[in-house]
Tab-separated table of C-alpha atoms and ligand atoms in Angstrom:
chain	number	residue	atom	x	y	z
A	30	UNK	CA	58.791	106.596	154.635
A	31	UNK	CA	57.465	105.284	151.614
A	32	UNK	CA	56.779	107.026	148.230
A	33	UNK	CA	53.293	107.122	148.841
A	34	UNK	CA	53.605	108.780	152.115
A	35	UNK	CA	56.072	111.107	150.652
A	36	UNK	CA	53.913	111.924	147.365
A	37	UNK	CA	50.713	112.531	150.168
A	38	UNK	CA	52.904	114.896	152.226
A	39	UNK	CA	53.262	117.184	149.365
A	40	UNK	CA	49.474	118.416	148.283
A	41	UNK	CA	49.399	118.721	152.226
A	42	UNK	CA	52.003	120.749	152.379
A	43	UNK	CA	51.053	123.052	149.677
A	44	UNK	CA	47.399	123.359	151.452
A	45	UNK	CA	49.479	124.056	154.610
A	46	UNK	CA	52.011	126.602	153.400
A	47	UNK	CA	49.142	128.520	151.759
A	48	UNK	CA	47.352	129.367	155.134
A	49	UNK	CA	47.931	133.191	155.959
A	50	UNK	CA	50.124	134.045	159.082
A	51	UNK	CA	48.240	135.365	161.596
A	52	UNK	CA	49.118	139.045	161.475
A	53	UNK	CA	47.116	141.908	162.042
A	54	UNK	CA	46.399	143.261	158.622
A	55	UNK	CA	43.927	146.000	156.941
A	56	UNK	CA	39.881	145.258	157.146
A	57	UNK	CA	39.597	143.435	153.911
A	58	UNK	CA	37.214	144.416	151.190
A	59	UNK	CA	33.871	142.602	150.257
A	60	UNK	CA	33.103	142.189	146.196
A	61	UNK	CA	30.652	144.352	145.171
A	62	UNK	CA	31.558	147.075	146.696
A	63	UNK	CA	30.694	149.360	143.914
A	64	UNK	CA	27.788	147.887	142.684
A	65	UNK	CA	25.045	150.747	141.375
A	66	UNK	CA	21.278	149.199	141.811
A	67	UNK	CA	18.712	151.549	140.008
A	68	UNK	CA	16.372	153.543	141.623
A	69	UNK	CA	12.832	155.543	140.877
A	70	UNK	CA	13.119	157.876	137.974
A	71	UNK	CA	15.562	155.738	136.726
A	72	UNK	CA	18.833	157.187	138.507
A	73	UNK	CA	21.618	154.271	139.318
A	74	UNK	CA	23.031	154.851	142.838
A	75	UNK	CA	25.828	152.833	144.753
A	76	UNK	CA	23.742	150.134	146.315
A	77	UNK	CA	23.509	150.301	150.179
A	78	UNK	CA	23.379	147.169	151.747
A	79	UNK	CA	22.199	146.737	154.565
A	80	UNK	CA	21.012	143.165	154.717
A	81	UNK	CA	24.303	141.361	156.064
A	82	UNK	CA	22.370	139.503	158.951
A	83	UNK	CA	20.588	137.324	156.172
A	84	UNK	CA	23.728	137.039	154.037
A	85	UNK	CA	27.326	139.079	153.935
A	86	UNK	CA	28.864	139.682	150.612
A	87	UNK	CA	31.993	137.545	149.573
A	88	UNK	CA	35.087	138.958	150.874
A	89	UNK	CA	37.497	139.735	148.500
A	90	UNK	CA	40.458	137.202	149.879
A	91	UNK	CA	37.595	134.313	149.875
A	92	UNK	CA	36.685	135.046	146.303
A	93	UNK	CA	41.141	134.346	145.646
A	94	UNK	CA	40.862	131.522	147.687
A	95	UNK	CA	38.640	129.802	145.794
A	96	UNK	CA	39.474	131.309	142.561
A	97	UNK	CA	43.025	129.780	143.659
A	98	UNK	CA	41.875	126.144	144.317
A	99	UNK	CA	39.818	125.872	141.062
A	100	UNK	CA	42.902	125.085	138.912
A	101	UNK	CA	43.413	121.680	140.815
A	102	UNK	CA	39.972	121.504	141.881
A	103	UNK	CA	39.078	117.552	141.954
A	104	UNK	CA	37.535	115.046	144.265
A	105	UNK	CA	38.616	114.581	147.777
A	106	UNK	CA	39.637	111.282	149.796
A	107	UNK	CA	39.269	108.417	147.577
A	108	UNK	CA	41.206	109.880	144.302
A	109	UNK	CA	44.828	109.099	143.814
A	110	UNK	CA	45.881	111.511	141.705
A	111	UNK	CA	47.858	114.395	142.497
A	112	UNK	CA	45.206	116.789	141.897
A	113	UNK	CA	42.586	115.174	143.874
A	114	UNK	CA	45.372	114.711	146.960
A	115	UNK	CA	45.818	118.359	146.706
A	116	UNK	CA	42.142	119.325	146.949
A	117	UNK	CA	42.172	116.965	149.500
A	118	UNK	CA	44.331	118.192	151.926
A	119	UNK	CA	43.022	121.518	151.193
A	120	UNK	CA	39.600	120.565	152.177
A	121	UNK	CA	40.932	119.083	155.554
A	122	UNK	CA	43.147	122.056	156.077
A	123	UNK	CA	39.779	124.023	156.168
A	124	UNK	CA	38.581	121.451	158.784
A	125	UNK	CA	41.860	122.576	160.843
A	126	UNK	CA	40.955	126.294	160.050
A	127	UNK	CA	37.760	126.555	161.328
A	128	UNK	CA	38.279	124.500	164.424
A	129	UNK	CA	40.924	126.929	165.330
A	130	UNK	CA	38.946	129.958	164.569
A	131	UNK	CA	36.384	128.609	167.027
A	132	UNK	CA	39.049	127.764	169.633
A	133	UNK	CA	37.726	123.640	170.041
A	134	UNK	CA	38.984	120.817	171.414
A	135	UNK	CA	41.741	119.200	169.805
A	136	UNK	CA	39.288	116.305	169.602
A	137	UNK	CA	36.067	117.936	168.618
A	138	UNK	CA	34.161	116.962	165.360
A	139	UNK	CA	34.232	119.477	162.583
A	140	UNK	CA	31.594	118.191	160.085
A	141	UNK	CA	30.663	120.487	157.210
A	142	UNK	CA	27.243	121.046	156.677
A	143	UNK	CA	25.297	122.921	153.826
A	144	UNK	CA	24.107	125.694	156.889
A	145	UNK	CA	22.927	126.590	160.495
A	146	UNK	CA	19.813	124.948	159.885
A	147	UNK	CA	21.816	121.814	158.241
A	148	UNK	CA	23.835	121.878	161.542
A	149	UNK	CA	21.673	121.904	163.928
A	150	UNK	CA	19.141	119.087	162.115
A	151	UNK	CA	22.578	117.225	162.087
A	152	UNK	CA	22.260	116.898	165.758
A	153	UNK	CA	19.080	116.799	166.390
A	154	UNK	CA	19.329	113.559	164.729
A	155	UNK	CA	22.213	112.409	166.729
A	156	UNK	CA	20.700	113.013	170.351
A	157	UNK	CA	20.583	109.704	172.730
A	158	UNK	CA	17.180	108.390	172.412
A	159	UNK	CA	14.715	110.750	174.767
A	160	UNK	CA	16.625	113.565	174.994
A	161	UNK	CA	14.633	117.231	175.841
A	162	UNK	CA	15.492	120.106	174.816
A	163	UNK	CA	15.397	123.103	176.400
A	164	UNK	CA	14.635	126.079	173.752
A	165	UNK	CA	14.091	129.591	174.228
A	166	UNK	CA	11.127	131.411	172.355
A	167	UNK	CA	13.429	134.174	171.272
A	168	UNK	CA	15.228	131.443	168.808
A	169	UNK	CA	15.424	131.309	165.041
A	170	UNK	CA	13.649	129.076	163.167
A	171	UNK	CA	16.598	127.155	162.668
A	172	UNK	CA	17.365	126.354	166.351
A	173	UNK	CA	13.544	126.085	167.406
A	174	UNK	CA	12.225	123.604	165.673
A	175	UNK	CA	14.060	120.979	164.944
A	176	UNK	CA	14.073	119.141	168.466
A	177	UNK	CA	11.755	116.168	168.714
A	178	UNK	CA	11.211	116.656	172.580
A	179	UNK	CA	11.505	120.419	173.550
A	180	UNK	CA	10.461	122.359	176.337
A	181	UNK	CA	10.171	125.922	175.397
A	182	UNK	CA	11.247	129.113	177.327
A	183	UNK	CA	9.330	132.205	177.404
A	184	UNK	CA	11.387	135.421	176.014
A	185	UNK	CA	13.393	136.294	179.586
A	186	UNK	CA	13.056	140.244	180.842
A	187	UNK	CA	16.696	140.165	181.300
A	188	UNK	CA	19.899	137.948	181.358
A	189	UNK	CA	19.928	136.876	184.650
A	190	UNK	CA	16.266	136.053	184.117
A	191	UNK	CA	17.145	133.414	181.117
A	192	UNK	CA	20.141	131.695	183.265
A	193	UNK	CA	17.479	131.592	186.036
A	194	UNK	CA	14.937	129.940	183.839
A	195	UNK	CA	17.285	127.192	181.864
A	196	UNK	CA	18.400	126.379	185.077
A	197	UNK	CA	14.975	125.616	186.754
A	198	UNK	CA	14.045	123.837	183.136
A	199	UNK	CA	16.786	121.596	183.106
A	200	UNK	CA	16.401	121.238	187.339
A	201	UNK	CA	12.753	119.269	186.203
A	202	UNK	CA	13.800	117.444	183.445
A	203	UNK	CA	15.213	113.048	183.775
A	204	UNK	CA	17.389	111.820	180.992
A	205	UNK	CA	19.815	113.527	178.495
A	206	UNK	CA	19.195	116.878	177.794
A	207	UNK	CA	20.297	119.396	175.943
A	208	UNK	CA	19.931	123.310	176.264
A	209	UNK	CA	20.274	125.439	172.778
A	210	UNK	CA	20.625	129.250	172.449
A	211	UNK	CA	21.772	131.517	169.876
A	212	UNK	CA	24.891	133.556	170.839
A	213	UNK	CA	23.205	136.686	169.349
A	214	UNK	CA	20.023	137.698	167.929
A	215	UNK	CA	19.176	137.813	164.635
A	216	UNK	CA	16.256	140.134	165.799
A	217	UNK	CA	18.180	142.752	167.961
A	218	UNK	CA	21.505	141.638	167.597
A	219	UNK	CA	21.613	141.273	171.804
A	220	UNK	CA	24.324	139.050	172.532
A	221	UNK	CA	23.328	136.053	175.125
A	222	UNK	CA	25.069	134.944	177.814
A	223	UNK	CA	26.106	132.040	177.009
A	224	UNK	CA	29.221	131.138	179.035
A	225	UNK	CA	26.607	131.098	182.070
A	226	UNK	CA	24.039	129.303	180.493
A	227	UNK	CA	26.887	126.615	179.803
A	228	UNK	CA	27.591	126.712	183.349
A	229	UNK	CA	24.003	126.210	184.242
A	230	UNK	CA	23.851	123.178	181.562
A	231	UNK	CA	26.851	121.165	182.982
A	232	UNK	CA	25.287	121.469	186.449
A	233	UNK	CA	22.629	120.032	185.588
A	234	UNK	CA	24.432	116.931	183.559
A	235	UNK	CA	22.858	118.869	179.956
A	236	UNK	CA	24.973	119.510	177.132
A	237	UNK	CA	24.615	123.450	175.226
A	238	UNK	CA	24.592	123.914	171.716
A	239	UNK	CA	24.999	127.583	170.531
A	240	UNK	CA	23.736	128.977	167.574
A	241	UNK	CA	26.592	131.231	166.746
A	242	UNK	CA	25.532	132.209	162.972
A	243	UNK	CA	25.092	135.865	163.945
A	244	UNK	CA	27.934	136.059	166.544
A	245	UNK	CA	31.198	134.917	164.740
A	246	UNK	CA	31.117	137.251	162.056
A	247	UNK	CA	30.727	140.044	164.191
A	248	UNK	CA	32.799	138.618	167.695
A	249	UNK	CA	35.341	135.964	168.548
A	250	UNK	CA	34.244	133.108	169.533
A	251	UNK	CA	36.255	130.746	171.841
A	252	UNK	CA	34.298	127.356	172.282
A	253	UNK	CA	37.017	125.811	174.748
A	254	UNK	CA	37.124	128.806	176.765
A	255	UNK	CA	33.421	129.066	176.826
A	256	UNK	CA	32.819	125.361	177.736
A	257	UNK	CA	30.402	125.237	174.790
A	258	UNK	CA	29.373	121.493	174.023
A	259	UNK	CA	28.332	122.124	170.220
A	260	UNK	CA	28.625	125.278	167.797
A	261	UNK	CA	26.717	125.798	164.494
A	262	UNK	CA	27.511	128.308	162.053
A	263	UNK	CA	26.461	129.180	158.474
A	264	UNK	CA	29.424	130.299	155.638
A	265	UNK	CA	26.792	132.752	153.658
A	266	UNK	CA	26.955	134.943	156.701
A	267	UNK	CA	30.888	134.965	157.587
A	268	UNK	CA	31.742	136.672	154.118
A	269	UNK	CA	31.936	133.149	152.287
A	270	UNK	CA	28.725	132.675	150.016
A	271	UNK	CA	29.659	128.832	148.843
A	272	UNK	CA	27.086	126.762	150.716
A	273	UNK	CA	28.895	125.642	153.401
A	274	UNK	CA	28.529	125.835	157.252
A	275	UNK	CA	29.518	123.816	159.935
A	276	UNK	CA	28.768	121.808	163.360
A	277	UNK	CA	31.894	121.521	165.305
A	278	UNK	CA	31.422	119.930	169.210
A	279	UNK	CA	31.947	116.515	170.796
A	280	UNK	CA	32.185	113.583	169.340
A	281	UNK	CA	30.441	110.520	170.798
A	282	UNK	CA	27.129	111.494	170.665
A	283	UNK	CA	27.608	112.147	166.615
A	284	UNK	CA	29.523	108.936	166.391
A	285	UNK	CA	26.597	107.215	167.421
A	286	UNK	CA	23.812	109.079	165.499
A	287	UNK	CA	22.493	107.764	162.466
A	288	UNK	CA	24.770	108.833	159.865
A	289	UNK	CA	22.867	111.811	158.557
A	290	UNK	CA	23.170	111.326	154.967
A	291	UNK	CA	23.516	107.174	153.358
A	292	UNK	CA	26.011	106.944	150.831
A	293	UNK	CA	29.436	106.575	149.512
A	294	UNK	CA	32.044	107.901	152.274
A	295	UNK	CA	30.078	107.620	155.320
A	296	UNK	CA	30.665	103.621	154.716
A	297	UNK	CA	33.560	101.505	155.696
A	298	UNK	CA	32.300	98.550	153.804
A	299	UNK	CA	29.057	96.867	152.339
A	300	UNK	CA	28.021	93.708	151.668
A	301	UNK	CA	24.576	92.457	153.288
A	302	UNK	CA	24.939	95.420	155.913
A	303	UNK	CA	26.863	98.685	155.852
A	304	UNK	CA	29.371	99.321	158.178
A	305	UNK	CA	29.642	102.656	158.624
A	306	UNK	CA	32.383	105.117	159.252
A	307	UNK	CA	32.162	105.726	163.711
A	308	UNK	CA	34.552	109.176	162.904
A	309	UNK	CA	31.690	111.696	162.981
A	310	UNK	CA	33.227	113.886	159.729
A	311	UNK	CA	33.452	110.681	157.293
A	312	UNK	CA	29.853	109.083	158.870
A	313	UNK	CA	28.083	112.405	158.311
A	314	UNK	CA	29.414	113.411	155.256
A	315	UNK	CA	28.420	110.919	152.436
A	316	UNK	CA	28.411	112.216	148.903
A	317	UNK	CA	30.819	114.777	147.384
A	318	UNK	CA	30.652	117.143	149.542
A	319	UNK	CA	30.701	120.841	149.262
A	320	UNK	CA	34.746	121.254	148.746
A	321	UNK	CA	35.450	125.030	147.423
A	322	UNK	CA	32.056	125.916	150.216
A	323	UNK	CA	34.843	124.464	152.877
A	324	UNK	CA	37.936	126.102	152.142
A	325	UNK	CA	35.467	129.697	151.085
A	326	UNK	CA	34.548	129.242	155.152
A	327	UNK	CA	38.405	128.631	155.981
A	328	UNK	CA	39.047	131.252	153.863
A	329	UNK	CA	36.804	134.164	155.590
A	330	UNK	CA	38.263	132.616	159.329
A	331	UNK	CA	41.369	133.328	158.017
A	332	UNK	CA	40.961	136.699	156.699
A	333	UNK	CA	38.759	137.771	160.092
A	334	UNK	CA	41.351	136.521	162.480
A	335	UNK	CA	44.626	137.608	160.196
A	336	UNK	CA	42.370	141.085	160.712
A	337	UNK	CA	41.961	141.204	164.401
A	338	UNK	CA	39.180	141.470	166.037
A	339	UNK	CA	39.619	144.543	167.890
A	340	UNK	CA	39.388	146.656	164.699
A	341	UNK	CA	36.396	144.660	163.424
A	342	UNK	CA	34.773	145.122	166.400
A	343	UNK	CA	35.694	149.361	166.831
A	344	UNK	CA	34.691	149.947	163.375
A	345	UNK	CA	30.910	147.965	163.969
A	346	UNK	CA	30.402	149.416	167.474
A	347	UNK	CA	31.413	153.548	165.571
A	348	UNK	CA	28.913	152.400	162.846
A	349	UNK	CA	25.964	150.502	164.645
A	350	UNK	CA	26.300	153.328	167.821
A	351	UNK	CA	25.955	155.779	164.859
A	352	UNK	CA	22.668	154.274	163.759
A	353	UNK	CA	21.487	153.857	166.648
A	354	UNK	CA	21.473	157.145	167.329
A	355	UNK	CA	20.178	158.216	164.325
A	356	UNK	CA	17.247	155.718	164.411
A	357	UNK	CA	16.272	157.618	168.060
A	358	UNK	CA	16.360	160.880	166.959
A	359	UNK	CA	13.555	160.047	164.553
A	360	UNK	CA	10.116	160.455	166.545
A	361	UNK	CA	8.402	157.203	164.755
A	362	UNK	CA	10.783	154.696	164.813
A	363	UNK	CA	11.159	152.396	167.711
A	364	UNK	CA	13.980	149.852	167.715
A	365	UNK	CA	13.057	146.541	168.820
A	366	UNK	CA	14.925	145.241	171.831
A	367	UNK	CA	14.719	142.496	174.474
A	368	UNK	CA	17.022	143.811	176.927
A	369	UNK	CA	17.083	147.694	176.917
A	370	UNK	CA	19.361	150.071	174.875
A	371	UNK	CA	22.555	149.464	176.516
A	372	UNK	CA	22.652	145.789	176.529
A	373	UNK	CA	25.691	144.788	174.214
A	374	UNK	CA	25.237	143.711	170.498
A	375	UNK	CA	26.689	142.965	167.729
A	376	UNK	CA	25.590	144.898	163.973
A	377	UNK	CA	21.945	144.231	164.044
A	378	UNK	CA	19.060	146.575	164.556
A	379	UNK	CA	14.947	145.727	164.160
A	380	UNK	CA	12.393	148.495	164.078
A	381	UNK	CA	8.882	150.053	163.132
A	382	UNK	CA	7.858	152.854	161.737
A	383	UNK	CA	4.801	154.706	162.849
A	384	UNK	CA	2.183	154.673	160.370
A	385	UNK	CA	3.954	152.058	157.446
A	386	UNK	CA	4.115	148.582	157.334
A	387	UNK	CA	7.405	147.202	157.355
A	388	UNK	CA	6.896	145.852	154.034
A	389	UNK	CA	6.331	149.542	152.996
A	390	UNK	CA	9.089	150.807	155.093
A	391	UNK	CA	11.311	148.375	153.491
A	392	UNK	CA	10.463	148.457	149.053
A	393	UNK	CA	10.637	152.331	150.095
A	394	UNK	CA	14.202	152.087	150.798
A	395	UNK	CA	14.786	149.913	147.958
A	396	UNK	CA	13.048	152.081	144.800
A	397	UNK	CA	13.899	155.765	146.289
A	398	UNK	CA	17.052	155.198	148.059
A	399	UNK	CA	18.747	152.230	146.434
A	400	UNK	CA	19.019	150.431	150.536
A	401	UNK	CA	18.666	146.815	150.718
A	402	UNK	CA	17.028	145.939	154.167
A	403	UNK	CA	15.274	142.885	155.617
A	404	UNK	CA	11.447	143.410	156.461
A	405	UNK	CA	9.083	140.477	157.807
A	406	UNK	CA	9.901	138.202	160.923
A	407	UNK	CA	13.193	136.953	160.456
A	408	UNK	CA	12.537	133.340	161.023
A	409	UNK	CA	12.108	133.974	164.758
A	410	UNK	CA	8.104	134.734	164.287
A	411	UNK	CA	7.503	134.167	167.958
A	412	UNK	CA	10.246	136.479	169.131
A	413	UNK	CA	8.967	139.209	166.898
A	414	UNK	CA	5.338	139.056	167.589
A	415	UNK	CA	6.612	139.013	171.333
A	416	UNK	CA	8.583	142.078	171.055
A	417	UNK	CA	5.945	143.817	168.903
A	418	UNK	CA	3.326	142.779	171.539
A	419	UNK	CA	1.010	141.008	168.895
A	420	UNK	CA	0.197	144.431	167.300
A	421	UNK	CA	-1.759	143.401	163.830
A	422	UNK	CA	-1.353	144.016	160.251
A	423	UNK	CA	-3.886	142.589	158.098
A	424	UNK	CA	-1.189	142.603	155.107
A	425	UNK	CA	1.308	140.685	156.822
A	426	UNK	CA	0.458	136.426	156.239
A	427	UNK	CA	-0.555	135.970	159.767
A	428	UNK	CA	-2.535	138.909	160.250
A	429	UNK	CA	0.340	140.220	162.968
A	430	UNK	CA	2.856	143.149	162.264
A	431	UNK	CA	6.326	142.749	161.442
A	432	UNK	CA	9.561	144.292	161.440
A	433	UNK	CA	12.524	146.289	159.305
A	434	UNK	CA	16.131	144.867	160.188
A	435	UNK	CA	18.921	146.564	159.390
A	436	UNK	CA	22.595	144.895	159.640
A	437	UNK	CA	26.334	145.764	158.518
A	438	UNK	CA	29.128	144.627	158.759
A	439	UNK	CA	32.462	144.934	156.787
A	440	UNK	CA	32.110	146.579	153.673
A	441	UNK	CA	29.237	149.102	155.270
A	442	UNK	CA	30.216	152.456	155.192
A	443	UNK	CA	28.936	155.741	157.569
A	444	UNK	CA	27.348	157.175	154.169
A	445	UNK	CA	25.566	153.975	153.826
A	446	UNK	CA	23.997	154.631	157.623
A	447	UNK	CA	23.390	157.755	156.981
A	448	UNK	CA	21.767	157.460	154.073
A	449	UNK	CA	19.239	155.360	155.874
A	450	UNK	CA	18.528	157.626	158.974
A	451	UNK	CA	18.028	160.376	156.569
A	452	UNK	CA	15.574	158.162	154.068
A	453	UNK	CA	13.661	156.968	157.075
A	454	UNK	CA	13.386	160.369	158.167
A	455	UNK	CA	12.701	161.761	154.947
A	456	UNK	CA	9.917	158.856	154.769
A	457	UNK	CA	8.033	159.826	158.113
A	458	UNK	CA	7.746	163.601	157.540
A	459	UNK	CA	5.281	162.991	154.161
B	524	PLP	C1	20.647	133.093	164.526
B	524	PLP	C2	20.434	132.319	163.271
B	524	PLP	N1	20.437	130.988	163.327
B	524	PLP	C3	20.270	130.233	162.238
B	524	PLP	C4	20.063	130.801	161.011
B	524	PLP	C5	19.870	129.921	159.826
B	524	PLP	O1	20.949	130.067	158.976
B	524	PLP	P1	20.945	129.325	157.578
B	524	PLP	O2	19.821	129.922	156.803
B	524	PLP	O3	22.267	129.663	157.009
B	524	PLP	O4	20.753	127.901	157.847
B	524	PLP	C6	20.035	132.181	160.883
B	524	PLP	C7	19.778	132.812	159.583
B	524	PLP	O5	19.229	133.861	159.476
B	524	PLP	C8	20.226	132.959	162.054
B	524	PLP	O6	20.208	134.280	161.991
């Protein structure tokens, strides 16, 4: 072995020995736990948030992570020194991380992106030449729009209705194709059934990419078991607020896209041409990229899985259940849902309230009750105008009504849902 090899063994095995067994071990905490927001009249309350579908606090054991890395923080692959080999092999430890927490392929790509929306532009970008995707209505923003031949879905009226539907779109279409869902709603939190609509892709030759921004920090996600082609994920919402997030999935077709970003690390060589990089992490990754936003995102894997899922999961279901209820027993507010009340989902509840706009609904909560919600369309504008039928509301930018979304996760506690059924009740009876 030579010195070199020896001296590049180390930093790796430092990044390696610092990865957390995978025990079960207590729901961590989130920073900001305490934090007091002021409210009308000038009182300071413990801040209720509510608002985790749009971005989760920092969990305490990503904050040490990174906090831990700074020290030796330098640049990764091309430096020699110790430092930068360290920070190196941390950053590719994360790469191992995260495809483990997804359950890939030993071969899939793992390229870190700045987001969900970075992700899935990534591919879009990388599709063989005419390629159609097939899109449902119901989608975020992010996984909408940026396909360059789509063919869209209409909302289904039930599971088995969407399986039926991808599979007669993808029956009509010639050519590569590509079917993309989210793995739950950012509008009702309904989870989407996505190992059949993977079946229904591969039957018809297509490839599936799943949004999963709003399932893994709520569920376990297993893209082997689930025969999922491509998976795109955002770190803001998993607890790790360091602009990263990440397309993991199969490798030729990003091997052969354009590399997404030109520049230093995505080339092998240059002289009158580049050659560049055919590894999909090194090709799509020029520039420095986002190093402590990497190992934040292993870091929150990590700390979910060394959790467990099953307590995650009891813990969401006691609270959501909880406010669930509590939203019904209100006469005025009607939760927004695709597939009917008992359809699972993860922590993520839309509604209206009779009489208020949800702009109104939602600065309410804010000055009197110190509760940070989400009001508007949630980047899914044609899913919410479906499930609010179109209704109007001349103050809302399009002239149509929108919605209040409320969303926990870990960190939100039974007073914080209570506080909200009772200020939404409170709010109805003036
Ligand atoms: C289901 C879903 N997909 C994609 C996105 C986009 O995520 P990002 O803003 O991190 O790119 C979001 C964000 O709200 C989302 O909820």
């Amino acid at each position: 072995m030579s010195t070199l090899t020896i001296f590049s063994s180390a930093p790796a095995r430092a990044a390696a020995e610092e990865a957390p067994a995978v025990t079960s071990r207590p729901i961590p905490a989130v920073l900001g736990a305490d934090l007091e927001v002021p409210v009308k009249g000038g009182r300071l309350v413990g801040y209720a948030n509510l608002d985790y579908a749009a971005s989760a606090p920092c969990l305490e054991p990503v904050s040490a992570a990174v906090t831990a890395a700074l020290p030796a923080y330098s640049s990764v692959h091309r430096g020699a020194g110790y430092a930068s080999q360290l920070t190196t092999a941390r950053y590719e430890q994360a790469r191992h991380t995260v495809r483990a927490f997804v359950g890939a392929r030993p071969d899939d790509a793992v390229i870190f992106t700045r987001n969900t929306t970075d992700a899935t532009n990534l591919l879009s970008r990388c599709l063989p030449a005419g390629t159609t995707t097939v899109v449902f209505d119901t989608e975020h923003h992010a996984s909408l729009l940026p396909w360059q031949k789509s063919v869209r879905l209409a909302p289904p009226a039930f599971p088995g209705e969407a399986v039926r539907a991808a599979d007669a779109a993808l029956a009509g279409i010639e050519g590569p194709k590509l079917l993309v869902v989210t793995a739950a709603s950012n509008v009702t939190g309904e989870i989407w059934p996505i190992a059949a609509l993977a079946h229904v892709a591969h039957r018809h030759g297509a490839r599936i990419l799943v949004d999963a921004a709003q399932l893994v920090p709520h569920r376990r996600l297993n893209l082997t078991a689930l025969d999922l082609d491509y998976v795109a994920f955002s770190g803001h919402k998993l607890y790790a607020p360091f602009g990263a997030g990440v397309l993991v999935g199969r490798r030729d077709w990003l091997a052969e896209g354009e590399p997404y970003l030109k520049g230093g690390g995505a080339v092998r060589s240059v002289g009158e041409d580049a050659e560049w990089h055919d590894d999909p992490e090194p090709r799509h990754e020029a520039g420095t990229p986002n190093v402590l936003g990497a190992i934040a995102l292993a870091a929150a894997c990590d700390a979910l899985t060394a959790t467990g899922w099953t307590a995650l999961v009891r813990e969401e279901e006691r609270l959501i259940a909880r406010l669930r209820s509590g939203l019904a027993s209100i006469e005025g507010v009607r939760e927004l849902s695709l597939w009917g009340d008992d359809h699972p989902r993860v922590g993520i509840v839309s509604f209206t309230v009779d009489g208020y706009s949800a702009r109104e609904v939602a600065e309410s909560l804010s000055s009197e009750y110190g509760i940070g919600v989400r009001d508007g369309k949630f980047c899914a504008h044609p899913f919410v105008r479906h499930l609010l039928g179109g209704q109007a509301d001349e103050g809302c930018e399009d002239g149509t009504a929108s919605a209040v979304r409320a969303s926990i996760g870990i960190g939100t506690t039974q007073e914080h849902v209570d506080r909200l059924v009772a200020a939404l009740r409170d709010l109805v009876s003036r």
